[in-house]
Coordinates of C-alpha atoms and ligand atoms in Angstrom, one line a residue:
M1 CA -9.6 19.9 75.9
R2 CA -6.8 17.7 77.0
A3 CA -4.9 16.1 74.1
E4 CA -5.9 12.6 75.2
D5 CA -9.6 13.5 75.4
D6 CA -9.4 15.0 72.0
F7 CA -7.8 11.8 70.6
T8 CA -10.6 9.8 72.3
R9 CA -13.3 12.0 70.8
R10 CA -11.8 11.8 67.3
A11 CA -11.5 8.0 67.6
G12 CA -15.2 7.9 68.6
A13 CA -16.1 10.1 65.6
L14 CA -14.3 7.7 63.2
L15 CA -16.2 4.7 64.7
R16 CA -19.5 6.5 64.2
A17 CA -18.5 7.5 60.7
A18 CA -17.6 3.9 59.9
A19 CA -20.9 2.6 61.3
N20 CA -22.8 5.2 59.3
D21 CA -20.9 4.3 56.1
L22 CA -21.9 0.6 56.7
K23 CA -25.5 1.6 57.6
R24 CA -25.4 0.2 61.1
D25 CA -27.4 1.8 63.9
D26 CA -26.2 1.5 67.5
E27 CA -28.1 -1.7 68.1
N28 CA -26.7 -3.5 65.1
A29 CA -23.2 -2.2 65.8
E30 CA -23.4 -3.5 69.4
R31 CA -24.6 -6.9 68.3
E32 CA -21.9 -7.3 65.6
L33 CA -19.1 -5.9 67.7
G34 CA -20.1 -7.9 70.8
L35 CA -20.7 -4.7 72.9
E36 CA -23.1 -4.3 75.8
R37 CA -26.4 -2.5 75.1
G38 CA -26.1 1.2 75.1
S39 CA -22.3 1.3 75.0
F40 CA -21.9 2.2 71.3
A41 CA -23.2 5.7 71.8
E42 CA -20.6 6.2 74.5
F43 CA -17.7 5.0 72.3
A44 CA -18.9 7.1 69.5
A45 CA -19.3 10.2 71.7
G46 CA -15.8 9.7 73.1
T47 CA -17.0 9.4 76.7
R48 CA -15.6 5.9 76.6
P49 CA -12.2 5.3 74.9
V50 CA -12.2 3.0 71.9
T51 CA -10.0 0.1 72.7
W52 CA -7.5 -1.8 70.5
E53 CA -9.7 -4.9 71.0
L54 CA -12.7 -3.0 69.7
M55 CA -10.8 -1.9 66.6
R56 CA -9.5 -5.4 66.0
R57 CA -13.1 -6.7 66.3
A58 CA -14.4 -4.1 63.9
A59 CA -11.7 -4.8 61.4
E60 CA -12.6 -8.5 61.6
V61 CA -16.4 -8.3 61.2
W62 CA -16.7 -5.1 59.1
P63 CA -15.0 -4.5 55.7
L64 CA -12.5 -1.9 57.0
N65 CA -9.0 -1.6 58.3
E66 CA -7.9 -0.9 61.9
R67 CA -6.2 2.2 60.4
D68 CA -9.6 3.5 59.3
L69 CA -10.5 3.8 63.0
L70 CA -7.3 5.3 64.2
P71 CA -7.2 9.1 64.5
G72 CA -4.1 11.2 64.2
H73 CA -2.3 12.7 67.2
D74 CA -2.3 16.4 67.6
D75 CA 1.1 17.3 68.9
C76 CA 0.8 20.9 67.9
P77 CA -2.1 22.3 69.9
A78 CA -0.6 25.8 70.2
G79 CA -0.5 26.2 66.4
V80 CA 3.4 26.2 66.3
R81 CA 5.8 23.6 67.6
I82 CA 9.3 24.8 68.3
T83 CA 12.5 22.7 68.5
R84 CA 15.3 24.6 70.1
H85 CA 18.9 24.4 68.8
K86 CA 20.1 22.6 71.9
E87 CA 17.4 19.9 71.5
S88 CA 18.6 19.4 67.9
V89 CA 22.2 19.1 69.2
A90 CA 21.1 16.6 71.8
S91 CA 19.5 14.5 69.0
G92 CA 22.8 14.4 67.1
R93 CA 24.2 11.1 66.0
V94 CA 27.0 10.1 63.6
L95 CA 26.2 7.7 60.8
S96 CA 28.9 5.7 59.2
R97 CA 29.1 4.7 55.6
G98 CA 31.5 2.1 54.6
G99 CA 32.7 1.7 58.2
E100 CA 33.8 5.3 58.6
P101 CA 31.9 8.3 60.0
Y102 CA 30.2 10.1 57.1
Y103 CA 27.4 12.3 58.4
E104 CA 26.3 13.9 61.6
Y105 CA 22.5 14.1 61.8
R106 CA 20.4 16.3 64.0
D107 CA 16.6 16.3 64.1
T108 CA 14.9 19.6 63.7
A109 CA 11.2 20.4 64.2
M110 CA 8.7 17.7 63.2
S111 CA 5.1 17.1 63.9
R112 CA 2.8 14.1 63.6
I113 CA 0.4 16.3 61.7
A114 CA 2.7 16.6 58.6
S115 CA 4.9 14.1 56.9
Y116 CA 8.2 16.2 57.2
R117 CA 11.4 14.6 58.2
P118 CA 13.7 17.6 58.4
E119 CA 17.3 16.9 59.3
W120 CA 20.3 19.2 59.8
I121 CA 23.3 17.2 58.4
R122 CA 27.0 17.9 58.6
M123 CA 29.3 16.4 56.1
L124 CA 32.2 14.6 57.7
R125 CA 33.8 13.3 54.5
V126 CA 36.2 15.8 52.9
V127 CA 37.1 15.5 49.2
E128 CA 39.4 17.5 47.0
D129 CA 37.7 17.3 43.6
D130 CA 34.2 17.3 42.0
D131 CA 34.5 13.8 40.6
P132 CA 31.3 11.8 41.1
D133 CA 33.4 8.6 40.8
N134 CA 35.7 9.7 43.7
P135 CA 36.0 6.5 45.8
L136 CA 35.7 8.5 48.9
V137 CA 32.0 9.3 48.0
Q138 CA 29.6 6.8 49.7
W139 CA 26.3 6.6 47.9
N140 CA 22.9 5.7 49.4
R141 CA 20.3 3.7 47.5
G142 CA 17.9 6.5 47.3
H143 CA 14.7 6.8 49.4
L144 CA 11.0 7.0 49.1
L145 CA 10.7 10.6 50.3
Y146 CA 11.1 13.6 48.1
Q147 CA 14.0 15.7 49.2
F148 CA 14.4 19.5 49.3
T149 CA 18.0 20.4 50.3
Y150 CA 19.4 23.7 51.3
F151 CA 23.2 24.1 51.3
I152 CA 25.4 25.9 53.8
G153 CA 29.1 26.1 53.0
P154 CA 31.2 24.2 50.5
V155 CA 29.1 21.1 49.9
N156 CA 29.4 18.7 47.0
Y157 CA 26.1 17.2 45.9
Y158 CA 26.1 13.9 44.1
Y159 CA 23.1 12.3 42.4
R160 CA 22.6 9.4 40.1
W161 CA 19.9 9.0 37.5
N162 CA 19.5 6.2 35.0
G163 CA 23.0 4.9 35.9
V164 CA 24.7 8.2 35.3
S165 CA 26.5 9.9 38.2
H166 CA 26.7 13.7 38.6
C167 CA 28.5 16.0 41.0
V168 CA 27.4 19.6 41.6
P169 CA 29.6 21.8 43.8
M170 CA 27.2 23.8 46.0
D171 CA 27.5 26.8 48.3
T172 CA 25.5 28.7 50.9
G173 CA 22.1 29.6 49.5
D174 CA 22.0 27.0 46.8
S175 CA 19.1 24.5 46.9
V176 CA 17.9 21.4 45.1
W177 CA 14.7 19.4 44.9
G178 CA 14.9 15.7 44.0
L179 CA 12.6 12.8 43.1
P180 CA 12.2 9.6 45.2
F181 CA 14.6 6.7 44.9
A182 CA 17.5 8.4 43.2
P183 CA 20.8 7.5 44.9
H184 CA 22.6 10.6 46.2
S185 CA 25.4 11.7 48.5
F186 CA 27.0 14.8 50.0
T187 CA 30.6 15.6 50.9
S188 CA 32.6 18.7 52.1
R189 CA 35.1 20.5 50.0
S190 CA 36.8 22.0 53.1
A191 CA 38.4 20.5 56.2
T192 CA 38.0 23.8 58.1
E193 CA 34.9 25.5 56.9
P194 CA 31.5 24.2 58.1
A195 CA 29.7 22.2 55.4
C196 CA 26.1 21.4 56.2
I197 CA 22.8 20.8 54.6
L198 CA 19.2 21.1 55.7
A199 CA 17.7 17.9 54.2
L200 CA 14.0 18.3 54.2
T201 CA 12.4 15.1 53.2
Y202 CA 8.7 14.6 52.8
G203 CA 6.4 12.0 51.3
G204 CA 3.6 14.2 50.0
S205 CA 0.6 12.2 48.8
L206 CA 2.9 9.2 48.2
L207 CA 2.7 8.3 51.8
G208 CA -0.2 7.2 53.9
D209 CA -3.3 5.8 52.3
A210 CA -2.0 5.7 48.7
Q211 CA 1.0 3.6 49.7
R212 CA -1.1 1.2 51.8
E213 CA -3.6 0.8 49.0
L214 CA -0.9 0.1 46.4
A215 CA 1.0 -2.2 48.7
V216 CA -2.1 -4.4 48.8
L217 CA -2.8 -4.1 45.1
G218 CA 0.7 -5.1 44.3
N219 CA 3.5 -4.5 41.8
A220 CA 1.7 -5.3 38.6
T221 CA -1.2 -3.0 39.3
T222 CA 1.0 -0.2 40.6
R223 CA 3.0 -0.3 37.3
A224 CA -0.2 -0.3 35.3
L225 CA -1.5 2.7 37.2
A226 CA 1.8 4.7 36.8
V227 CA 1.6 7.5 34.2
P228 CA 5.0 8.4 32.9
L229 CA 5.5 12.0 32.1
E230 CA 8.1 11.4 29.4
G231 CA 7.2 12.2 25.8
A232 CA 5.0 15.3 26.0
A233 CA 2.8 14.2 23.2
H234 CA 1.6 11.2 25.1
R235 CA 0.6 13.1 28.2
P236 CA -3.1 13.8 27.8
G237 CA -3.7 10.5 26.1
A238 CA -3.2 8.5 29.3
M239 CA -6.0 10.3 31.1
I240 CA -8.3 10.3 28.0
R241 CA -7.8 6.5 27.8
S242 CA -8.4 6.1 31.6
F243 CA -11.7 8.0 31.4
M244 CA -12.7 6.0 28.4
D245 CA -12.0 2.8 30.3
A246 CA -13.9 4.1 33.3
G247 CA -17.0 4.9 31.3
A248 CA -16.7 2.0 28.9
V249 CA -16.5 4.5 26.0
T250 CA -15.4 3.2 22.6
V251 CA -13.6 5.3 20.1
A252 CA -16.8 5.4 18.0
E253 CA -18.8 6.6 20.9
L254 CA -16.1 9.2 21.7
A255 CA -16.2 10.4 18.1
D256 CA -20.0 10.6 18.3
R257 CA -20.0 12.5 21.6
T258 CA -17.4 15.0 20.5
G259 CA -18.3 15.4 16.9
L260 CA -14.7 14.6 16.0
T261 CA -13.9 12.2 13.2
R262 CA -13.2 8.7 14.2
E263 CA -9.6 8.9 13.0
R264 CA -9.0 12.0 15.1
A265 CA -10.7 10.5 18.2
E266 CA -8.5 7.4 17.8
E267 CA -5.4 9.6 17.5
L268 CA -6.2 11.6 20.7
A269 CA -7.1 8.5 22.7
G270 CA -3.9 6.9 21.6
G271 CA -1.9 9.8 22.8
A272 CA 0.0 10.1 19.5
V273 CA -1.0 13.8 19.3
P274 CA -2.0 16.3 22.0
P275 CA -5.5 17.8 21.7
G276 CA -5.9 21.4 20.9
P277 CA -7.7 23.8 23.3
E278 CA -11.1 23.4 21.7
E279 CA -10.6 19.6 21.5
L280 CA -9.8 19.5 25.2
D281 CA -13.2 21.2 25.9
L282 CA -15.0 18.8 23.6
L283 CA -13.3 15.8 25.2
A284 CA -14.0 17.0 28.8
D285 CA -17.6 17.5 27.9
A286 CA -17.9 14.1 26.2
L287 CA -16.3 12.3 29.1
G288 CA -18.2 14.3 31.8
V289 CA -15.0 15.6 33.5
S290 CA -13.2 18.9 33.9
V291 CA -10.5 20.0 31.4
R292 CA -8.0 19.9 34.4
D293 CA -8.7 16.2 34.8
L294 CA -7.3 15.5 31.3
L295 CA -4.1 17.6 31.8
A296 CA -0.9 16.2 33.0
P297 CA 1.5 18.1 35.3
R298 CA 4.8 19.2 33.9
T299 CA 8.2 18.8 35.5
G300 CA 11.3 20.9 35.2
A301 CA 13.4 18.2 36.8
A302 CA 16.4 17.1 34.7
D303 CA 17.8 13.7 35.6
G304 CA 15.5 13.6 38.7
V305 CA 16.5 16.9 40.2
S306 CA 15.7 20.6 40.0
V307 CA 18.7 22.7 41.0
Q308 CA 18.4 26.4 42.1
F309 CA 21.7 28.2 42.5
A310 CA 21.6 31.3 44.8
R311 CA 23.2 33.4 42.1
D312 CA 20.2 33.2 39.8
A313 CA 17.4 32.8 42.3
R314 CA 14.5 35.3 42.1
S315 CA 14.2 37.7 45.0
W316 CA 11.5 40.4 45.8
V317 CA 10.1 42.2 48.8
W318 CA 6.9 41.4 50.6
P319 CA 4.2 42.7 51.1
D320 CA 5.2 45.8 49.1
E321 CA 8.1 48.1 48.3
G322 CA 6.7 50.9 50.4
A323 CA 6.7 49.0 53.7
P324 CA 8.8 45.9 53.1
A325 CA 8.7 43.4 55.9
Y326 CA 10.7 40.7 54.2
R327 CA 13.0 40.0 51.2
M328 CA 11.9 36.7 49.8
T329 CA 14.1 34.5 47.7
R330 CA 12.6 31.6 45.8
L331 CA 14.4 28.3 46.3
A332 CA 14.3 25.0 44.4
G333 CA 11.0 23.4 43.6
D334 CA 9.3 21.7 40.7
P335 CA 5.9 22.0 38.9
L336 CA 5.3 18.3 39.7
H337 CA 4.7 19.5 43.3
P338 CA 2.9 22.7 42.8
H339 CA 1.9 22.7 46.5
T340 CA 5.5 22.7 47.8
S341 CA 7.2 26.0 48.1
A342 CA 10.6 26.8 49.5
L343 CA 11.6 30.3 50.4
R344 CA 14.5 32.1 52.1
V345 CA 13.2 35.0 54.1
D346 CA 15.4 37.9 55.0
V347 CA 13.6 39.7 57.8
L348 CA 13.7 43.5 57.2
A349 CA 11.1 44.7 59.8
D350 CA 12.4 45.8 63.2
G351 CA 9.3 45.2 65.3
A352 CA 6.2 42.9 64.9
E353 CA 4.1 46.1 64.4
R354 CA 6.2 47.1 61.4
S355 CA 6.2 43.6 60.0
A356 CA 3.4 41.6 58.3
P357 CA 1.8 38.2 58.9
L358 CA 2.3 35.4 56.5
T359 CA -0.5 32.8 56.1
T360 CA -0.6 29.8 53.8
Y361 CA -2.8 26.7 53.3
Q362 CA 0.3 24.6 53.5
H363 CA 2.1 22.9 56.4
Q364 CA 5.1 25.0 57.2
Y365 CA 8.6 24.2 58.4
L366 CA 11.0 27.0 59.4
Y367 CA 14.6 27.0 60.4
V368 CA 16.6 30.0 61.6
L369 CA 19.7 30.3 59.3
G370 CA 22.6 32.6 59.8
A371 CA 23.7 34.2 63.1
E372 CA 20.8 36.5 64.1
P373 CA 17.9 35.7 66.3
V374 CA 14.3 36.5 65.2
T375 CA 11.0 37.2 67.0
L376 CA 8.3 34.9 65.8
S377 CA 4.7 35.8 66.7
W378 CA 1.5 34.0 65.7
E379 CA -2.1 33.8 66.4
F380 CA -4.0 30.5 67.0
G381 CA -7.2 29.6 68.8
G382 CA -7.8 33.3 69.7
R383 CA -4.4 33.5 71.4
C384 CA -1.4 35.6 70.4
V385 CA 2.0 34.2 71.2
E386 CA 5.5 35.6 70.8
E387 CA 8.8 33.7 71.0
T388 CA 12.3 34.5 70.2
L389 CA 14.0 32.0 68.0
A390 CA 17.8 31.7 68.0
P391 CA 20.0 30.5 65.1
G392 CA 19.5 26.8 64.7
D393 CA 16.0 26.8 66.2
S394 CA 13.3 25.4 64.0
A395 CA 9.5 25.1 64.1
Y396 CA 6.5 23.5 62.5
V397 CA 3.5 25.7 61.8
R398 CA 0.0 24.4 61.2
P399 CA -1.8 25.4 58.0
Q400 CA -3.6 28.8 58.1
V401 CA -1.8 30.0 61.2
P402 CA -0.5 33.5 60.5
V403 CA 3.1 34.0 61.5
T404 CA 5.0 37.2 61.7
F405 CA 8.8 37.6 61.8
A406 CA 10.7 40.6 63.1
A407 CA 14.2 41.4 64.1
A408 CA 14.7 40.4 67.7
E409 CA 16.8 43.6 68.2
E410 CA 16.8 46.6 65.9
G411 CA 18.9 46.2 62.8
R412 CA 19.6 42.5 63.4
R413 CA 18.7 41.0 60.1
A414 CA 17.6 37.4 60.6
Q415 CA 17.4 34.9 57.8
I416 CA 14.9 32.1 57.8
L417 CA 14.3 29.0 55.6
L418 CA 10.7 28.3 54.9
L419 CA 9.6 25.0 53.4
R420 CA 5.8 24.7 52.8
I421 CA 4.2 21.5 51.8
S422 CA 0.6 20.3 51.4
G423 CA -0.4 17.2 53.3
S424 CA -3.2 14.9 52.4
V425 CA -5.5 17.8 51.8
T426 CA -5.1 17.9 48.0
P427 CA -7.1 20.3 45.8
E428 CA -9.5 17.4 45.2
V429 CA -10.2 17.3 48.9
R430 CA -10.5 21.0 49.2
Y431 CA -13.0 21.2 46.4
A432 CA -14.9 18.2 47.9
V433 CA -15.1 19.9 51.3
G434 CA -16.2 23.1 49.6
T435 CA -19.1 21.4 47.9
M436 CA -20.6 19.7 50.9
A437 CA -24.1 20.4 51.9
A438 CA -24.7 22.9 54.7
G439 CA -23.3 21.7 58.0
G440 CA -21.3 19.0 56.3
V441 CA -17.8 20.4 57.2
D442 CA -18.4 20.0 61.0
R443 CA -19.7 16.5 60.5
Y444 CA -16.8 15.6 58.2
V445 CA -14.2 16.5 60.8
A446 CA -16.1 14.9 63.7
E447 CA -19.1 12.9 62.9
D448 CA -20.9 12.4 66.2
R449 CA -24.3 11.1 65.3
L450 CA -26.4 8.7 63.2
W451 CA -26.9 9.7 59.6
Y452 CA -30.7 9.8 60.3
S453 CA -32.8 10.7 63.3
Ligands
FE2_1 FE1 18.4 11.9 51.2

């Protein structure tokens, strides 16, 4: 199917799904949207493209947003989307800070399917110390996106948290993961050696629908909904309190349902003390939720960042010692984002047949580090494809697409950076899809009919 036809079909499916949600049959939909008789079925089936005017009209007369009717673009129909080094070079632009050239940016592989914004960045500012207050350092104001950074060469990394500035001298193989809106900067410690970073920014679940919803709800509501992770003892309390609010449960009622004393129920709901394992079970039962719903994530970030130096990074072979295809090295990450994983892959296998496919549920970004080319092969839609990637080439890989790396020539040990992130398909969504009635999955991804017949 042509990409354009596929887009039209998915737009039609969204229109049908919206009409179903609002309990409109074709005739009602046509009347309310001012469409000619018999045309709604054509729009919904994708044989007639949904127009901007139709979306505008639907958003006017129905309680929905234009965005609800807009499908995503599929710019990766082959399963993998490659950006060649020379395309990256062609996208290069120098950005000035304080009126002087500060960074050279180059785009690397991106896709509309995933919220990655991966940039190769060269530091143009050279410093001679590790002083975070060096006036040569130009700080940004921080940005919404989370940032995973991989360092190549003598790069100084600066970050500021709660008004305190830090500088960490980095070298090739070091990496860092950072929280949104923390000001940061990078400089080079050498006028001759290349000093670059791969700055892989991504929004995760903060972007998209959540951001739009909160932008409408406003500041005060967003602040009220925010759950701080500071103060470990308070962690489960926030969720217990939320579920009590949701179910209009009083402390007395919680005590009654759990069999705990009123004082203990009060303590747990207040977050002054964390519940013990048995109490968690009792609370989950009483509130009609799963234990996991009461638990807060943990974070290893100190002052907004999690640093991983190459010298103490864990490394192991995959899939096993007997026939190792890759040496894996774990790069920076944080438990706050359990579905983000960063790896450096040293390719050990000489041919695809001696290598092993890697598959994950995440969106994948890869960048060829070092000086050696690599053969990338993958399977998608019943087709097997093989491409040689040169140093500086990068690619986006769709979830669940098995990719295999092998030396492009015997003995040439390529090195690849892999950053894997989950998109909007959170565990909640995966469980929800997994519990649909028979036939539900096909209809969820492309509803094409009335909900009754
Ligand atoms: Fe950044």
